[in-house]
Structure formats: C-alpha cells, structure tokens
XYZ file of N, CA and C in Angstrom:
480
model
N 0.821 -1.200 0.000
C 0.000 0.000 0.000
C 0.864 1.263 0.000
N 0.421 2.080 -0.155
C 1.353 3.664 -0.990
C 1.042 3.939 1.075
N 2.207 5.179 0.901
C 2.298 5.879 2.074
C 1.009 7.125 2.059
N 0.770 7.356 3.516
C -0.259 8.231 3.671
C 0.682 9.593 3.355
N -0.196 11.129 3.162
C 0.833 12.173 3.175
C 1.403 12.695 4.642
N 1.882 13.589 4.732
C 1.854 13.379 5.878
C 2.815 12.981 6.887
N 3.333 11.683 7.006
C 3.473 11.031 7.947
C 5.535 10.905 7.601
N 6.082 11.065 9.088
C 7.341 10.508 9.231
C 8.042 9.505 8.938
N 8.453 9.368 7.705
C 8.973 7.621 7.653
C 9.637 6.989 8.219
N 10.372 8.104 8.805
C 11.559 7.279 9.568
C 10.926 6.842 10.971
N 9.890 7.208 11.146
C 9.580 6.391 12.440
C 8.437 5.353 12.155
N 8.008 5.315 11.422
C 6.883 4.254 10.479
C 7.387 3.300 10.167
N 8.840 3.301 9.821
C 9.113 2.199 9.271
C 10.628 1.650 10.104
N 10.613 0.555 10.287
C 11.884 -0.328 10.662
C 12.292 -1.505 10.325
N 13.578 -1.367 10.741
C 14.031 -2.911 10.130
C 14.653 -3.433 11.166
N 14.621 -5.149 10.850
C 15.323 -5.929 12.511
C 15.885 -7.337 11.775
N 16.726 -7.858 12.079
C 17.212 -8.968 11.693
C 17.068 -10.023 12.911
N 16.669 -10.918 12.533
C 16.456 -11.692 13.496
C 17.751 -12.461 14.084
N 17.804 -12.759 15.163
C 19.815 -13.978 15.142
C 20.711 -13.184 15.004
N 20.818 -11.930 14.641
C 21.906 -11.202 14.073
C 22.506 -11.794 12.726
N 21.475 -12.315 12.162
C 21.532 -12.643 10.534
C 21.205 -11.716 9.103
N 21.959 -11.052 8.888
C 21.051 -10.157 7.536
C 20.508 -10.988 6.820
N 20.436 -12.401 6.672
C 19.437 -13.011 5.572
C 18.608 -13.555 6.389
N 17.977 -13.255 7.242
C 16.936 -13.162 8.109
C 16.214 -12.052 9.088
N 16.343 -10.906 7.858
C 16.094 -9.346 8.134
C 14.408 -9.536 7.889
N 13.379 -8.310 9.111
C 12.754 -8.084 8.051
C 12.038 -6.886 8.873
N 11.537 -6.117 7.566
C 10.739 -4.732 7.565
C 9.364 -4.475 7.959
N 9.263 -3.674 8.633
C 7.875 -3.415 9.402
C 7.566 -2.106 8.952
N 6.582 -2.076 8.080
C 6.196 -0.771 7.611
C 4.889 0.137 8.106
N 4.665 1.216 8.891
C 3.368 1.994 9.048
C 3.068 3.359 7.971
N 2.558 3.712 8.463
C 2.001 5.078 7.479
C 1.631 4.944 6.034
N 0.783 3.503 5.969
C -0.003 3.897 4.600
C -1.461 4.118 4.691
N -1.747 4.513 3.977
C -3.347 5.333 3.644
C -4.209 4.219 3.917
N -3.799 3.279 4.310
C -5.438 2.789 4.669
C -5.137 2.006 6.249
N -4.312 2.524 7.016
C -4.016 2.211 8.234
C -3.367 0.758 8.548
N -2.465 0.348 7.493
C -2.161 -1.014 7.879
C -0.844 -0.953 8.439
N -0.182 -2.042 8.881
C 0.826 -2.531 8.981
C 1.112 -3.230 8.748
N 2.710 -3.480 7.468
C 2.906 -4.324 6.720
C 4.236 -5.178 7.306
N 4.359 -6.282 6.934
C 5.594 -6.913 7.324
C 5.904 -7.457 6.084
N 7.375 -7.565 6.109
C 7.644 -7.810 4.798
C 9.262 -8.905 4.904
N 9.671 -10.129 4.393
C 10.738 -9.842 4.545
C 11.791 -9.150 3.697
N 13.192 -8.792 4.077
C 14.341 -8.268 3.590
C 15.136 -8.484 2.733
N 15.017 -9.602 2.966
C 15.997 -10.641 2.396
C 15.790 -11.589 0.820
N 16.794 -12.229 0.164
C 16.254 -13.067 -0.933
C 15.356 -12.436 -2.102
N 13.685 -13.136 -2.152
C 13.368 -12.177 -2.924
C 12.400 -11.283 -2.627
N 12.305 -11.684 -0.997
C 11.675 -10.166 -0.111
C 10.076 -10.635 -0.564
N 9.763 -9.490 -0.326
C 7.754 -9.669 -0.351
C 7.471 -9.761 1.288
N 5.949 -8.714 1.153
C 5.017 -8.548 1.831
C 4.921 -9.852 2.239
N 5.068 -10.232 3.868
C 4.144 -11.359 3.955
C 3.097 -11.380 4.931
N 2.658 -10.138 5.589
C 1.368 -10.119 6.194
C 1.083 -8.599 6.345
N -0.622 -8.196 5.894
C -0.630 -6.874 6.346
C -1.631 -6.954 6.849
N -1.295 -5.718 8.047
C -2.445 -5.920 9.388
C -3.367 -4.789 9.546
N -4.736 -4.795 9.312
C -5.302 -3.948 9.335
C -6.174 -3.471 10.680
N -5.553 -3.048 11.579
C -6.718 -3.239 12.612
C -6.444 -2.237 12.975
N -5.305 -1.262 13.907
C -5.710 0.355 13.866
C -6.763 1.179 12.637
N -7.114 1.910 13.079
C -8.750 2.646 12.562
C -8.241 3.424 11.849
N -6.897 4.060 12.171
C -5.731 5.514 11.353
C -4.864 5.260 11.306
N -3.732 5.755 10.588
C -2.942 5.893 9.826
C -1.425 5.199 10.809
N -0.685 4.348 10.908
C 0.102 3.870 11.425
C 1.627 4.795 11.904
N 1.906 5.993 12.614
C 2.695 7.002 12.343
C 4.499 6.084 13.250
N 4.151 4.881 13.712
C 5.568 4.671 14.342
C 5.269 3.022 14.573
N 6.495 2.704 14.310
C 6.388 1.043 14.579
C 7.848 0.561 15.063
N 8.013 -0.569 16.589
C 8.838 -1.188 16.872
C 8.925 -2.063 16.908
N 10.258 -3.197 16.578
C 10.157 -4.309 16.572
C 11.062 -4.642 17.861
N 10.836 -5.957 18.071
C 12.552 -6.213 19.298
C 13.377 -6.721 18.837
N 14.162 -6.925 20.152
C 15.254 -7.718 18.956
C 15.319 -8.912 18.282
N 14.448 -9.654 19.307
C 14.267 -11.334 18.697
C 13.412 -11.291 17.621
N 12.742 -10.255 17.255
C 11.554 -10.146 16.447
C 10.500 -11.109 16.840
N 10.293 -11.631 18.026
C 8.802 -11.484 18.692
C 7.788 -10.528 18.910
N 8.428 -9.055 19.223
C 7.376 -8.365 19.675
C 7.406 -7.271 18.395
N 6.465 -7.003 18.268
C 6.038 -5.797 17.243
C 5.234 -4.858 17.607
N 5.645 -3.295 18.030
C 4.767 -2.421 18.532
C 4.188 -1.276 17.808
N 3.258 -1.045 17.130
C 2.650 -0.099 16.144
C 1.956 1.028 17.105
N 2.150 2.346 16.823
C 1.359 3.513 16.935
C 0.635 4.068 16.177
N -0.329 4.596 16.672
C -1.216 5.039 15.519
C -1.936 6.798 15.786
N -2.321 7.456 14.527
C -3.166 8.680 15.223
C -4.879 8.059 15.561
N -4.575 6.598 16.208
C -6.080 6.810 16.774
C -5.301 6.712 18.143
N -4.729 7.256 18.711
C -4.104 7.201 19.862
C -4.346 6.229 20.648
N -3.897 4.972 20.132
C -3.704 3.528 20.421
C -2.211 3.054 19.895
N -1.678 2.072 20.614
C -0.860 1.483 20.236
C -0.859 0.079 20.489
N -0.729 -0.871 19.392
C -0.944 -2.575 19.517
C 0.164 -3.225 19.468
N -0.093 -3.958 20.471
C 1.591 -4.906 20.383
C 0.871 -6.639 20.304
N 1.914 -7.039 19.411
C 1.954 -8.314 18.333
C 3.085 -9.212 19.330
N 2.383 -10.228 19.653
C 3.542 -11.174 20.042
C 3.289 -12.494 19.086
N 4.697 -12.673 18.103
C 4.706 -13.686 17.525
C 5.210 -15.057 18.237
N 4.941 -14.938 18.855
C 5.656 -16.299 19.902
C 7.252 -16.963 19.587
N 7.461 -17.798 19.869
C 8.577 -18.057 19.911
C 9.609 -18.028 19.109
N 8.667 -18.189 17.734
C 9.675 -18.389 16.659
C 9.894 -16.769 15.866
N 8.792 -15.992 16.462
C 8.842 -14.656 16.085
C 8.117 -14.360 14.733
N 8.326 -13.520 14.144
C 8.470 -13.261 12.784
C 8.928 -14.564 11.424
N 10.272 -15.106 12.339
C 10.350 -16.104 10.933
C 9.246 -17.064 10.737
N 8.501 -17.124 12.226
C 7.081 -18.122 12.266
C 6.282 -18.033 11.042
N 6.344 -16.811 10.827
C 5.033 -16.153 9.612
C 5.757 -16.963 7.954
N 6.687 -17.214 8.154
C 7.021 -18.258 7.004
C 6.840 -19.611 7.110
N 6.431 -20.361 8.010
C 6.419 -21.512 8.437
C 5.512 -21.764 7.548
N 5.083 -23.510 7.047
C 3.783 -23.934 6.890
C 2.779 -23.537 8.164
N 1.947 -23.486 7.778
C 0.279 -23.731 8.718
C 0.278 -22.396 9.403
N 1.274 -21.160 9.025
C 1.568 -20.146 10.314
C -0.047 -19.047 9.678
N -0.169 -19.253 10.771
C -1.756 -18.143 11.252
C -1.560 -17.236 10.224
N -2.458 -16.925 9.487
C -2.971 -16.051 8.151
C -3.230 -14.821 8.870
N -3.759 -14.585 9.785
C -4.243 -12.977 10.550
C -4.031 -12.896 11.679
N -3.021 -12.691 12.331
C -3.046 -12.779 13.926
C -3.764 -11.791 14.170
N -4.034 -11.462 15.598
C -4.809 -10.211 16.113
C -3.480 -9.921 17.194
N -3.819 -8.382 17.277
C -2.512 -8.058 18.762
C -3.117 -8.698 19.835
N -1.938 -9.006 20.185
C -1.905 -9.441 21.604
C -2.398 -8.845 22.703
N -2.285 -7.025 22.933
C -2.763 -5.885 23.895
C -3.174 -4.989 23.287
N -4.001 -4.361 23.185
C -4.465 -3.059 22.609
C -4.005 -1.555 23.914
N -2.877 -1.421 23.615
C -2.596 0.105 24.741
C -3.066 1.249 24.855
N -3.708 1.603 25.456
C -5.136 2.579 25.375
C -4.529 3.854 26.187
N -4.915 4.908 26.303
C -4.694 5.601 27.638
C -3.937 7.155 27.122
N -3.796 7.198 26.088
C -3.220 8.360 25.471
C -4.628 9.586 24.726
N -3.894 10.657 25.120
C -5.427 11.852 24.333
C -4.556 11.971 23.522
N -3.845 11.673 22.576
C -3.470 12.365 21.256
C -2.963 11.180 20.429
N -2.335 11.558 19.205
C -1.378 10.847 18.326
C -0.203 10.242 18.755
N -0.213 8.509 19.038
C 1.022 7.962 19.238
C 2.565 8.658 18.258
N 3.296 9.170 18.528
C 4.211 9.428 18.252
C 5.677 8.348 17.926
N 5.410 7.891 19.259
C 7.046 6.868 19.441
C 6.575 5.451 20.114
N 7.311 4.796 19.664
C 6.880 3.402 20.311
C 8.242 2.834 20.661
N 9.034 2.341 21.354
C 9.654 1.379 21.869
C 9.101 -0.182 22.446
N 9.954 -1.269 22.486
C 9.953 -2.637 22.766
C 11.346 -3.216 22.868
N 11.126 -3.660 24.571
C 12.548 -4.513 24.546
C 11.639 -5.897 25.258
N 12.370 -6.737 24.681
C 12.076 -7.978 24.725
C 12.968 -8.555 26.499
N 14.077 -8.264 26.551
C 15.196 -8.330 27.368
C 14.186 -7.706 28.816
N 13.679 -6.057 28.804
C 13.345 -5.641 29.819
C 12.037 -6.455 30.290
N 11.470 -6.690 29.086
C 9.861 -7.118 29.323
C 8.912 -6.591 29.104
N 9.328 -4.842 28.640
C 8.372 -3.669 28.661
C 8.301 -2.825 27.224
N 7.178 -1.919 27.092
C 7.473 -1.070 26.021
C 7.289 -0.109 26.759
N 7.375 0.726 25.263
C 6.764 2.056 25.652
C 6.239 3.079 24.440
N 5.171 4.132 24.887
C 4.965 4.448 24.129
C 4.571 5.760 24.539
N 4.576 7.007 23.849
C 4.708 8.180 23.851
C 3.472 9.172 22.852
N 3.072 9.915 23.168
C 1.995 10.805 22.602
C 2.097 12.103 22.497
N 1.434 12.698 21.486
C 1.512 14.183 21.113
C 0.846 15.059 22.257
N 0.133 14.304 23.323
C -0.337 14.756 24.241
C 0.406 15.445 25.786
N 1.921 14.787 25.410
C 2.395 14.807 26.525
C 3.164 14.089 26.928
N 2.651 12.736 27.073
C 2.563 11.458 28.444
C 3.282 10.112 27.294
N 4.150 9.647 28.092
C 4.671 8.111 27.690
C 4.513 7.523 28.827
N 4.188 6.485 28.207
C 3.942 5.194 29.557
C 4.706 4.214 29.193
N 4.821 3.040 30.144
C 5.603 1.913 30.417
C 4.091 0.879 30.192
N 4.497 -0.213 29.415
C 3.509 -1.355 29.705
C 4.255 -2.967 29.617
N 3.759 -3.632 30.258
C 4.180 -4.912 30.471
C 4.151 -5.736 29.234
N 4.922 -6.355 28.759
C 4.722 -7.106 27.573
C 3.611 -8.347 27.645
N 3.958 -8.881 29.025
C 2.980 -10.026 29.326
C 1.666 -9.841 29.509
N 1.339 -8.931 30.372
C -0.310 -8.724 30.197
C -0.729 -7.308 29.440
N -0.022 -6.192 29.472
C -0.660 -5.134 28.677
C -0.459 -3.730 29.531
N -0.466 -4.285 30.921
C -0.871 -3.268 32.255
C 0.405 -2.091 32.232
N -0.650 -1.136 32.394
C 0.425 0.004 32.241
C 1.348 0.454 33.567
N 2.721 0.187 33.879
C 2.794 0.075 35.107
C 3.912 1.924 35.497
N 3.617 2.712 34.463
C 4.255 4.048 34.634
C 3.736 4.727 33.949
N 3.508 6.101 34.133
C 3.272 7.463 33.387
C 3.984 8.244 33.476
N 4.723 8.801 32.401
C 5.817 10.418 32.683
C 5.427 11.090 31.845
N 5.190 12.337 32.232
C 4.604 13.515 31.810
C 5.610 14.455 31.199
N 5.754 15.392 30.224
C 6.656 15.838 29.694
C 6.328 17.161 30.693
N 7.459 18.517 31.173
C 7.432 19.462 31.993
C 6.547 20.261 31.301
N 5.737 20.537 32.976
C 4.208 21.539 32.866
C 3.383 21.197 31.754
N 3.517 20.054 31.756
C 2.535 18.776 30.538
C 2.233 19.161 29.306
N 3.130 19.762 28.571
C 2.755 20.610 27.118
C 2.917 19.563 26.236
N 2.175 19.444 25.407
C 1.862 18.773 24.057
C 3.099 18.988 23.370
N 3.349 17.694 22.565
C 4.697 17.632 21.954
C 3.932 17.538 20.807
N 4.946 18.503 19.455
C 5.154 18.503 18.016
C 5.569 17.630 17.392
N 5.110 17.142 16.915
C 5.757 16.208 15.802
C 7.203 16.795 15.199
C-alpha cells in the first residue's frame, strides 16, 4: 500500500534482523493510507508477507525487538498494539500452517493524542509508548498493564 501524506517515515518504518543474521532481516512498515501494517521480509526475494489492518488511522511509528517477537505499532487513533509472535517470532510467519491474521496481543489505550514513538525490549519485558499529548507510559509485555506514566514538563503537548 502507498504511504499516507503526511506522515514521518523514519519512524513508520523499521528494520530488525532476526539472530543477528542479515538473511533473516525483516521490515515493518506503518504510514499507509489505509491504516495497515505491513511486514515484509528483507531478504532473498523479499515480499510482503502479512498486512495488518486493525488500527482505525494511519500507522505514524512502529517497533520491533530484537528477537523479532514483539512488534509495537502507533497510531493517530491514539492507540498502540503490540503483536507477540511467539517463539519463533516473525520467521514463524514463514512456516507452513503459520496463522494467516493474527490479532494483537494488547491493545494500549490511555493516550489523548497521536502515538508518536513506540519502543519494545524484549530483554526488559516492557514497552513504551509516547503521545503528542504529553505522556509516555511503560507497559508490560505479558499482560498489557500500564505500570508508569511520565509527563513531559508543565505537561505541554509535543510537536511532531
């Protein structure tokens, strides 16, 4: 899908190699016009291999970890969804029989504005995610629960 106008690429889009293998790279794309998020791999002869349509708007930031289990998308519906591919991660989605549509794992709620930034470490256990509103929070990878709020000084709305 074509990119929305608009939108930051460099935070829409990332890349992660799984193993510390470049022929087991692959790309996580946000900010196209019809709110998806694409995964794609890197490598060989590359191709889209799943796009996820379930934010309502436009995808403006996406993280992966390092194992490429976790995948964290922001969006301007001021939500952010995190994807746990289980064990095998991302290369799972090449497997025979591997699930045609996953759904996220947590839907992260709790922001008044446009997700901006997303982080995911696999290592800590936590993400995070950040809004035009202000406020980044901490959430648990395992259940969703938001276990911090930091407020940017005298709580002013951040610019893109």
């Amino acid at each position: 899908p074509a990119f929305a106008p608009g939108v930051t690429i460099a935070r829409a889009v990332c890349l992660a190699a799984t193993d510390g293998q470049p022929s087991k790279a692959w790309l996580a794309s946000g900010g196209h016009w019809d709110g998806s998020l694409c995964l794609s791999t890197a490598h060989g002869g590359g191709g889209l291999r799943l796009r996820l349509a379930v934010h309502s708007e436009t995808v403006t930031c996406v993280a992966l970890s390092r194992c490429a289990r976790y995948v964290l998308s922001g969006s301007l519906d001021a939500t952010a969804l995190l994807w746990d591919f289980g064990r095998a991660g991302l290369a799972g989605l090449a497997a025979p029989g591997a699930e045609a549509s996953p759904r996220p794992s947590h839907v992260l709620r709790g922001h008044g504005g446009d997700v901006l930034c997303v982080a995911v470490s696999s290592v800590l256990r936590v993400c995070a995610v950040a809004s035009r509103d202000g406020h980044a929070c901490l959430y648990l990878l395992r259940d969703g629960r938001r276990v911090r709020t930091f407020t940017s000084p005298d709580a002013t709305p951040i610019d893109a």
